CSV table of C-alpha atoms in Angstrom, one decimal:
chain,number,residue,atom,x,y,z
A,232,UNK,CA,98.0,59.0,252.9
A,233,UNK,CA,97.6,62.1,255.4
A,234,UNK,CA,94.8,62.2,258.2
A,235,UNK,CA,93.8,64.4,260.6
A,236,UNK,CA,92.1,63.8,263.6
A,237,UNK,CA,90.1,66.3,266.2
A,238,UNK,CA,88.7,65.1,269.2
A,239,UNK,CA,86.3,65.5,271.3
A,240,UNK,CA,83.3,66.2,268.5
A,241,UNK,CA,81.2,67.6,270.5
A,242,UNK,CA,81.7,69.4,273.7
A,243,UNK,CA,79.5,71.0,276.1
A,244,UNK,CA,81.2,73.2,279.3
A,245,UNK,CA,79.9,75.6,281.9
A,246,UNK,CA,81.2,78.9,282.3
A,247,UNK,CA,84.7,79.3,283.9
A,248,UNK,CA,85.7,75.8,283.6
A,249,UNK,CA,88.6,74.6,281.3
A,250,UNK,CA,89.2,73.7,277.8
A,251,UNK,CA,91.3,71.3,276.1
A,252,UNK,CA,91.1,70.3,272.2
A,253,UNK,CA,93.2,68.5,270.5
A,254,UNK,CA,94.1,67.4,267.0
A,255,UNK,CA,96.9,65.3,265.4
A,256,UNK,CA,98.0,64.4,261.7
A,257,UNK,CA,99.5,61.2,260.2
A,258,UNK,CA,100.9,60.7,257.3
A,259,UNK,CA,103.3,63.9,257.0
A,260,UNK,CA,106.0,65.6,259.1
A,261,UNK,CA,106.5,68.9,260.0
A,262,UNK,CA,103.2,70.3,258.5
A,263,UNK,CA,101.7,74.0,259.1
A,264,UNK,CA,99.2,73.7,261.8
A,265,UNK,CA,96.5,76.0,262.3
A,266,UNK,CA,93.1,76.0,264.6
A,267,UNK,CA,89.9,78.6,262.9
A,268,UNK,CA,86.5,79.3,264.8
A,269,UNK,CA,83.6,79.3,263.1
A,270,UNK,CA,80.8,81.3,265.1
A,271,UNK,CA,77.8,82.0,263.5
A,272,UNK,CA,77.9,85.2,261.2
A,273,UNK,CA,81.8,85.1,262.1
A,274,UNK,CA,82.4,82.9,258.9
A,275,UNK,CA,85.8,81.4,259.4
A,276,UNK,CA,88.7,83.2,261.9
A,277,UNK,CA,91.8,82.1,262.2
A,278,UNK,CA,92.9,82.0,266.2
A,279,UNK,CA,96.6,79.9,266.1
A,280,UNK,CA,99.4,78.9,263.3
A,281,UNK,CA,102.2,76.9,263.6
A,282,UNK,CA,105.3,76.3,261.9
A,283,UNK,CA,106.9,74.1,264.3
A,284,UNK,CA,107.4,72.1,267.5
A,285,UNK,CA,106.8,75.2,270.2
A,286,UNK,CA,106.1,78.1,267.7
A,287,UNK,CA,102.8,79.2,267.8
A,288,UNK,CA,101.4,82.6,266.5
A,289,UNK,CA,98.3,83.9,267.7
A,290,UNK,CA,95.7,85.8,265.5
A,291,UNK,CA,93.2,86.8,267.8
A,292,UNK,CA,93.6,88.5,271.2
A,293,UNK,CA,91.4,86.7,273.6
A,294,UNK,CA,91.7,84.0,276.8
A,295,UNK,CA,92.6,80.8,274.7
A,296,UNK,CA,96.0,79.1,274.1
A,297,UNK,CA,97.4,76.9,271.9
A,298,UNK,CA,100.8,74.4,272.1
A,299,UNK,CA,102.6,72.0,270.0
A,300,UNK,CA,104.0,69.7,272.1
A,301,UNK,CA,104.8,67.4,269.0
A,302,UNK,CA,105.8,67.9,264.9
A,303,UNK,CA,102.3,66.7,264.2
A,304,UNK,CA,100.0,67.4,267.4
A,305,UNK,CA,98.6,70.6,268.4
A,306,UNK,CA,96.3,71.5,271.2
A,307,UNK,CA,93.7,74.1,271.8
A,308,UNK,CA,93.1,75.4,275.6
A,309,UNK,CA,91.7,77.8,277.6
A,310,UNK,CA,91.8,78.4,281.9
A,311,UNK,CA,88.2,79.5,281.6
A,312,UNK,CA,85.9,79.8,279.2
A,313,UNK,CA,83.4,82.7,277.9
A,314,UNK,CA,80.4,82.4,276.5
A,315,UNK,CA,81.5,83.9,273.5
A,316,UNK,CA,83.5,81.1,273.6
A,317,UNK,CA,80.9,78.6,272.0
A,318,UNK,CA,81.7,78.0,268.1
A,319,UNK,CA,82.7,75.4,265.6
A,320,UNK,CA,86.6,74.9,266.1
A,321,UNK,CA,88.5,73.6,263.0
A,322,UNK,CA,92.5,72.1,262.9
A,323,UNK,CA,93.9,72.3,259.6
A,324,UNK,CA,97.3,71.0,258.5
A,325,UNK,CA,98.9,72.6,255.0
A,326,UNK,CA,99.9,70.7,252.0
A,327,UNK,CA,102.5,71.4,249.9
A,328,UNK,CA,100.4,73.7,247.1
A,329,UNK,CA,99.9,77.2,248.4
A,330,UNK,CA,96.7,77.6,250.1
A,331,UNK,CA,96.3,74.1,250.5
A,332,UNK,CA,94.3,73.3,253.7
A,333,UNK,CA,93.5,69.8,254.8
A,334,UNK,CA,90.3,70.5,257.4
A,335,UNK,CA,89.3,68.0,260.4
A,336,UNK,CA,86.0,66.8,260.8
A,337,UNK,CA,85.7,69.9,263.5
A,338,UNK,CA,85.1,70.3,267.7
A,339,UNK,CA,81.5,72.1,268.5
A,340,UNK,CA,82.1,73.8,272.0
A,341,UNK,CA,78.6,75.0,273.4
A,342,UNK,CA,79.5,77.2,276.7
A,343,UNK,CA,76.5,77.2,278.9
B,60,UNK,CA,97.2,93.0,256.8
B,61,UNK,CA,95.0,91.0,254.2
B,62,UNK,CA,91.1,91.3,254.5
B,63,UNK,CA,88.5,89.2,252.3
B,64,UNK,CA,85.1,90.6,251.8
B,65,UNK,CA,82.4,88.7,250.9
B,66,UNK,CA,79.0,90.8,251.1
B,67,UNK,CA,76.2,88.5,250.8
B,68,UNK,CA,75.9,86.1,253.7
B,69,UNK,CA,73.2,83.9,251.7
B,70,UNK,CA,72.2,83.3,248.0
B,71,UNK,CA,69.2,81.8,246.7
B,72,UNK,CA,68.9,80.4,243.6
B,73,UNK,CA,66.3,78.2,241.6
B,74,UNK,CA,67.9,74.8,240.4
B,75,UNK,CA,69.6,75.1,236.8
B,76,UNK,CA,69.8,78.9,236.9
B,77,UNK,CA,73.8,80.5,237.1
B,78,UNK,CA,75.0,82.0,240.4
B,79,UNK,CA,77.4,84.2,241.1
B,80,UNK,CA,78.8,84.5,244.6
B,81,UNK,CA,80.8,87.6,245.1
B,82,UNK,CA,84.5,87.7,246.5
B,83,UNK,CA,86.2,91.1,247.4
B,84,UNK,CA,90.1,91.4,248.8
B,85,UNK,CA,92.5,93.8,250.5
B,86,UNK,CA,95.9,93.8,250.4
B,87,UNK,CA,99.2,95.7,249.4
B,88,UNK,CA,101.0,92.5,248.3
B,89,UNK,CA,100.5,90.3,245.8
B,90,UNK,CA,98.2,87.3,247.1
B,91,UNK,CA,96.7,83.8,246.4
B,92,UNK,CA,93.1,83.6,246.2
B,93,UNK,CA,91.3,80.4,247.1
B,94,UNK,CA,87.4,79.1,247.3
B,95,UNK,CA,86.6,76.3,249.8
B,96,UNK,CA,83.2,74.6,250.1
B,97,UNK,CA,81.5,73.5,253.7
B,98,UNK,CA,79.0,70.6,252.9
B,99,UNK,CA,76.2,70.3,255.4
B,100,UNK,CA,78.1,68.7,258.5
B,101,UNK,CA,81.6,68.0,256.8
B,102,UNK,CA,85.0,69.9,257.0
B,103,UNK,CA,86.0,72.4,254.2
B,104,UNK,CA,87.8,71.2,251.1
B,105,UNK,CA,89.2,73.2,248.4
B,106,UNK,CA,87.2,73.9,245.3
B,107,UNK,CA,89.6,76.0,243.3
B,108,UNK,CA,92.6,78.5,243.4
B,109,UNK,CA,94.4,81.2,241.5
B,110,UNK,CA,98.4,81.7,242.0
B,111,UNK,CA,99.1,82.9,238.6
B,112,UNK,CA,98.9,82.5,235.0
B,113,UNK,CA,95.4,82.6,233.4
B,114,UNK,CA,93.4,84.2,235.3
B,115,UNK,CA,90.2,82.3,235.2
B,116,UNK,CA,90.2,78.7,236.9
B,117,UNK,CA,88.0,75.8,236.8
B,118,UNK,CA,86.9,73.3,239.6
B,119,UNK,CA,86.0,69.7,238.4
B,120,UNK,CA,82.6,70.4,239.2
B,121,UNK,CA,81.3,73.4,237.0
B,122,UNK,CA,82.4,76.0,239.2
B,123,UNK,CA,84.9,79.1,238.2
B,124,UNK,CA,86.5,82.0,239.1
B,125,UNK,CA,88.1,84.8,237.4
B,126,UNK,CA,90.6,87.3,239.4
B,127,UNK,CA,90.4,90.5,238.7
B,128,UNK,CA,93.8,92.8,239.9
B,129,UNK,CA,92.0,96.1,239.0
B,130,UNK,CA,88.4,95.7,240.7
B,131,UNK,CA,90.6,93.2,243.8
B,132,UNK,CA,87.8,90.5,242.7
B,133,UNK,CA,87.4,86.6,242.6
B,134,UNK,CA,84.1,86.1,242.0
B,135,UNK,CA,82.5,82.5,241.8
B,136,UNK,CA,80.1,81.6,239.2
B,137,UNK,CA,78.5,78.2,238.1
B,138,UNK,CA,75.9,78.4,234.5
B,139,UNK,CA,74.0,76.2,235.8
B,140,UNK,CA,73.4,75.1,239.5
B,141,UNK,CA,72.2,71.9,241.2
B,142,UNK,CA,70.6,70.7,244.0
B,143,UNK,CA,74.0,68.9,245.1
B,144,UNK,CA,75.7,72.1,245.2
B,145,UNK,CA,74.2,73.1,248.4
B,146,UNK,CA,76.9,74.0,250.5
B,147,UNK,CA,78.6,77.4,252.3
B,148,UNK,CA,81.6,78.9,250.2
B,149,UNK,CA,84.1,80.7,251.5
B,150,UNK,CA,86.5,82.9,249.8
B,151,UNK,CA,90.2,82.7,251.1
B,152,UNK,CA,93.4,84.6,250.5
B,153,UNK,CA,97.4,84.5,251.4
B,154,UNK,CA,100.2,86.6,251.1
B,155,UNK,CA,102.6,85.6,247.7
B,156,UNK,CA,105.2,83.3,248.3
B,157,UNK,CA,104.3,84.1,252.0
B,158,UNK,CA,101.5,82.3,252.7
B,159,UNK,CA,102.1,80.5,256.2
B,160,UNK,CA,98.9,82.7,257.3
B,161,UNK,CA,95.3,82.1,255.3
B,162,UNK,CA,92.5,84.3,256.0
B,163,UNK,CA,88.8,83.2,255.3
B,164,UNK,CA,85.7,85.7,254.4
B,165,UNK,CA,82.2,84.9,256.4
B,166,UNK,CA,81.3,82.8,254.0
B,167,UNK,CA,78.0,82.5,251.7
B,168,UNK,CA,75.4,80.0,252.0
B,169,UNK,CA,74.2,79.0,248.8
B,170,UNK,CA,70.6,77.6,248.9
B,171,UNK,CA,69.4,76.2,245.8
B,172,UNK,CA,65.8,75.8,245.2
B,173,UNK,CA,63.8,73.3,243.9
């Protein structure tokens, strides 16, 4: 069966310093990859897709990054983080239905 | 672009009485419509989804939603709610046959009342 797997949980960073998230999947090749923000009274905004190894379109103009390194691994990062960078960050991987999302248990960034 | 719309960012509502929790799209194209639930400290899963055909679908757990072309609705209502359906919903939508990119509404918290 698929998994997918976010880590750190929980994540606490001063202003201006760095940002790496990560997720992976198992269980599936080549899957649709996305990352989503939720911010309070934001609801759920979508930041980063991917099709593929490398190919990454961004939703949302604004100082993070995302890569896929590999088919089922795809990172979330930033230089320097915002305090409107704080938020609930979500990797999802599609299934085969349409619209068929497969959430991670989440990463809560808090930017002090 | 696609836009989903839903108005009320909460909804109270005593145990065993309906709900409705409204949904409102945008878009030229034909789309998908989705709702997803958010459980108190867990993921999102999908509750139910239209891609064609009847026009009213069912989730396992007494939810439904009918889309409606004219008025760009998909509405979800439950006759009668229960305490375990505390939750956030969130209405989604994706291009037809294009639907690489899925864009969520802010959501509604549904608080249920004892």
């Amino acid at each position: 069966s698929q998994t997918i797997h976010q880590w750190p949980a929980t994540l606490v960073q001063p202003v201006g310093s760095p940002l790496s998230l990560e997720c992976t999947v198992e269980g599936t090749s080549n899957p649709n990859l996305y990352w989503y923000r939720q911010a309070a009274g934001r609801g759920l905004q979508l930041l980063f897709y991917s099709v593929g190894i490398g190919q990454i379109s961004s939703e949302v103009p604004q100082n993070l990054s995302a890569s896929r390194p590999q088919d089922r691994q795809f990172i979330l990062s930033s230089k320097k983080l915002l305090l409107s960078d704080s938020g609930f960050y979500l990797c999802a991987w599609k299934g085969g239905f349409p619209g068929e999302l497969f959430f991670g248990e989440g990463s809560r960034l808090t930017v002090l | 672009a696609q836009s989903v719309t839903q108005l009320d960012s909460q909804v109270p509502v005593f145990e065993e009485a309906p709900v409705e929790l409204r949904c409102n799209y945008s878009s030229s194209v034909s789309v998908y419509l989705f709702w997803y639930v958010q459980y108190p400290n867990q993921g999102l899963q999908l509750l139910l989804k239209y891609l064609s055909g009847s026009t009213l679908v069912e989730s396992i757990n007494g939810f439904e939603a009918e889309f409606n072309k004219s008025q760009t609705s998909f509405h979800l209502r439950k006759p009668s709610v229960h305490i375990s359906d505390t939750a956030e919903y969130f209405c989604a939508v994706s291009v037809r046959n294009r639907d690489d990119k899925i864009i969520f509404g802010k959501g509604t918290r549904l608080h249920i009342l004892p």
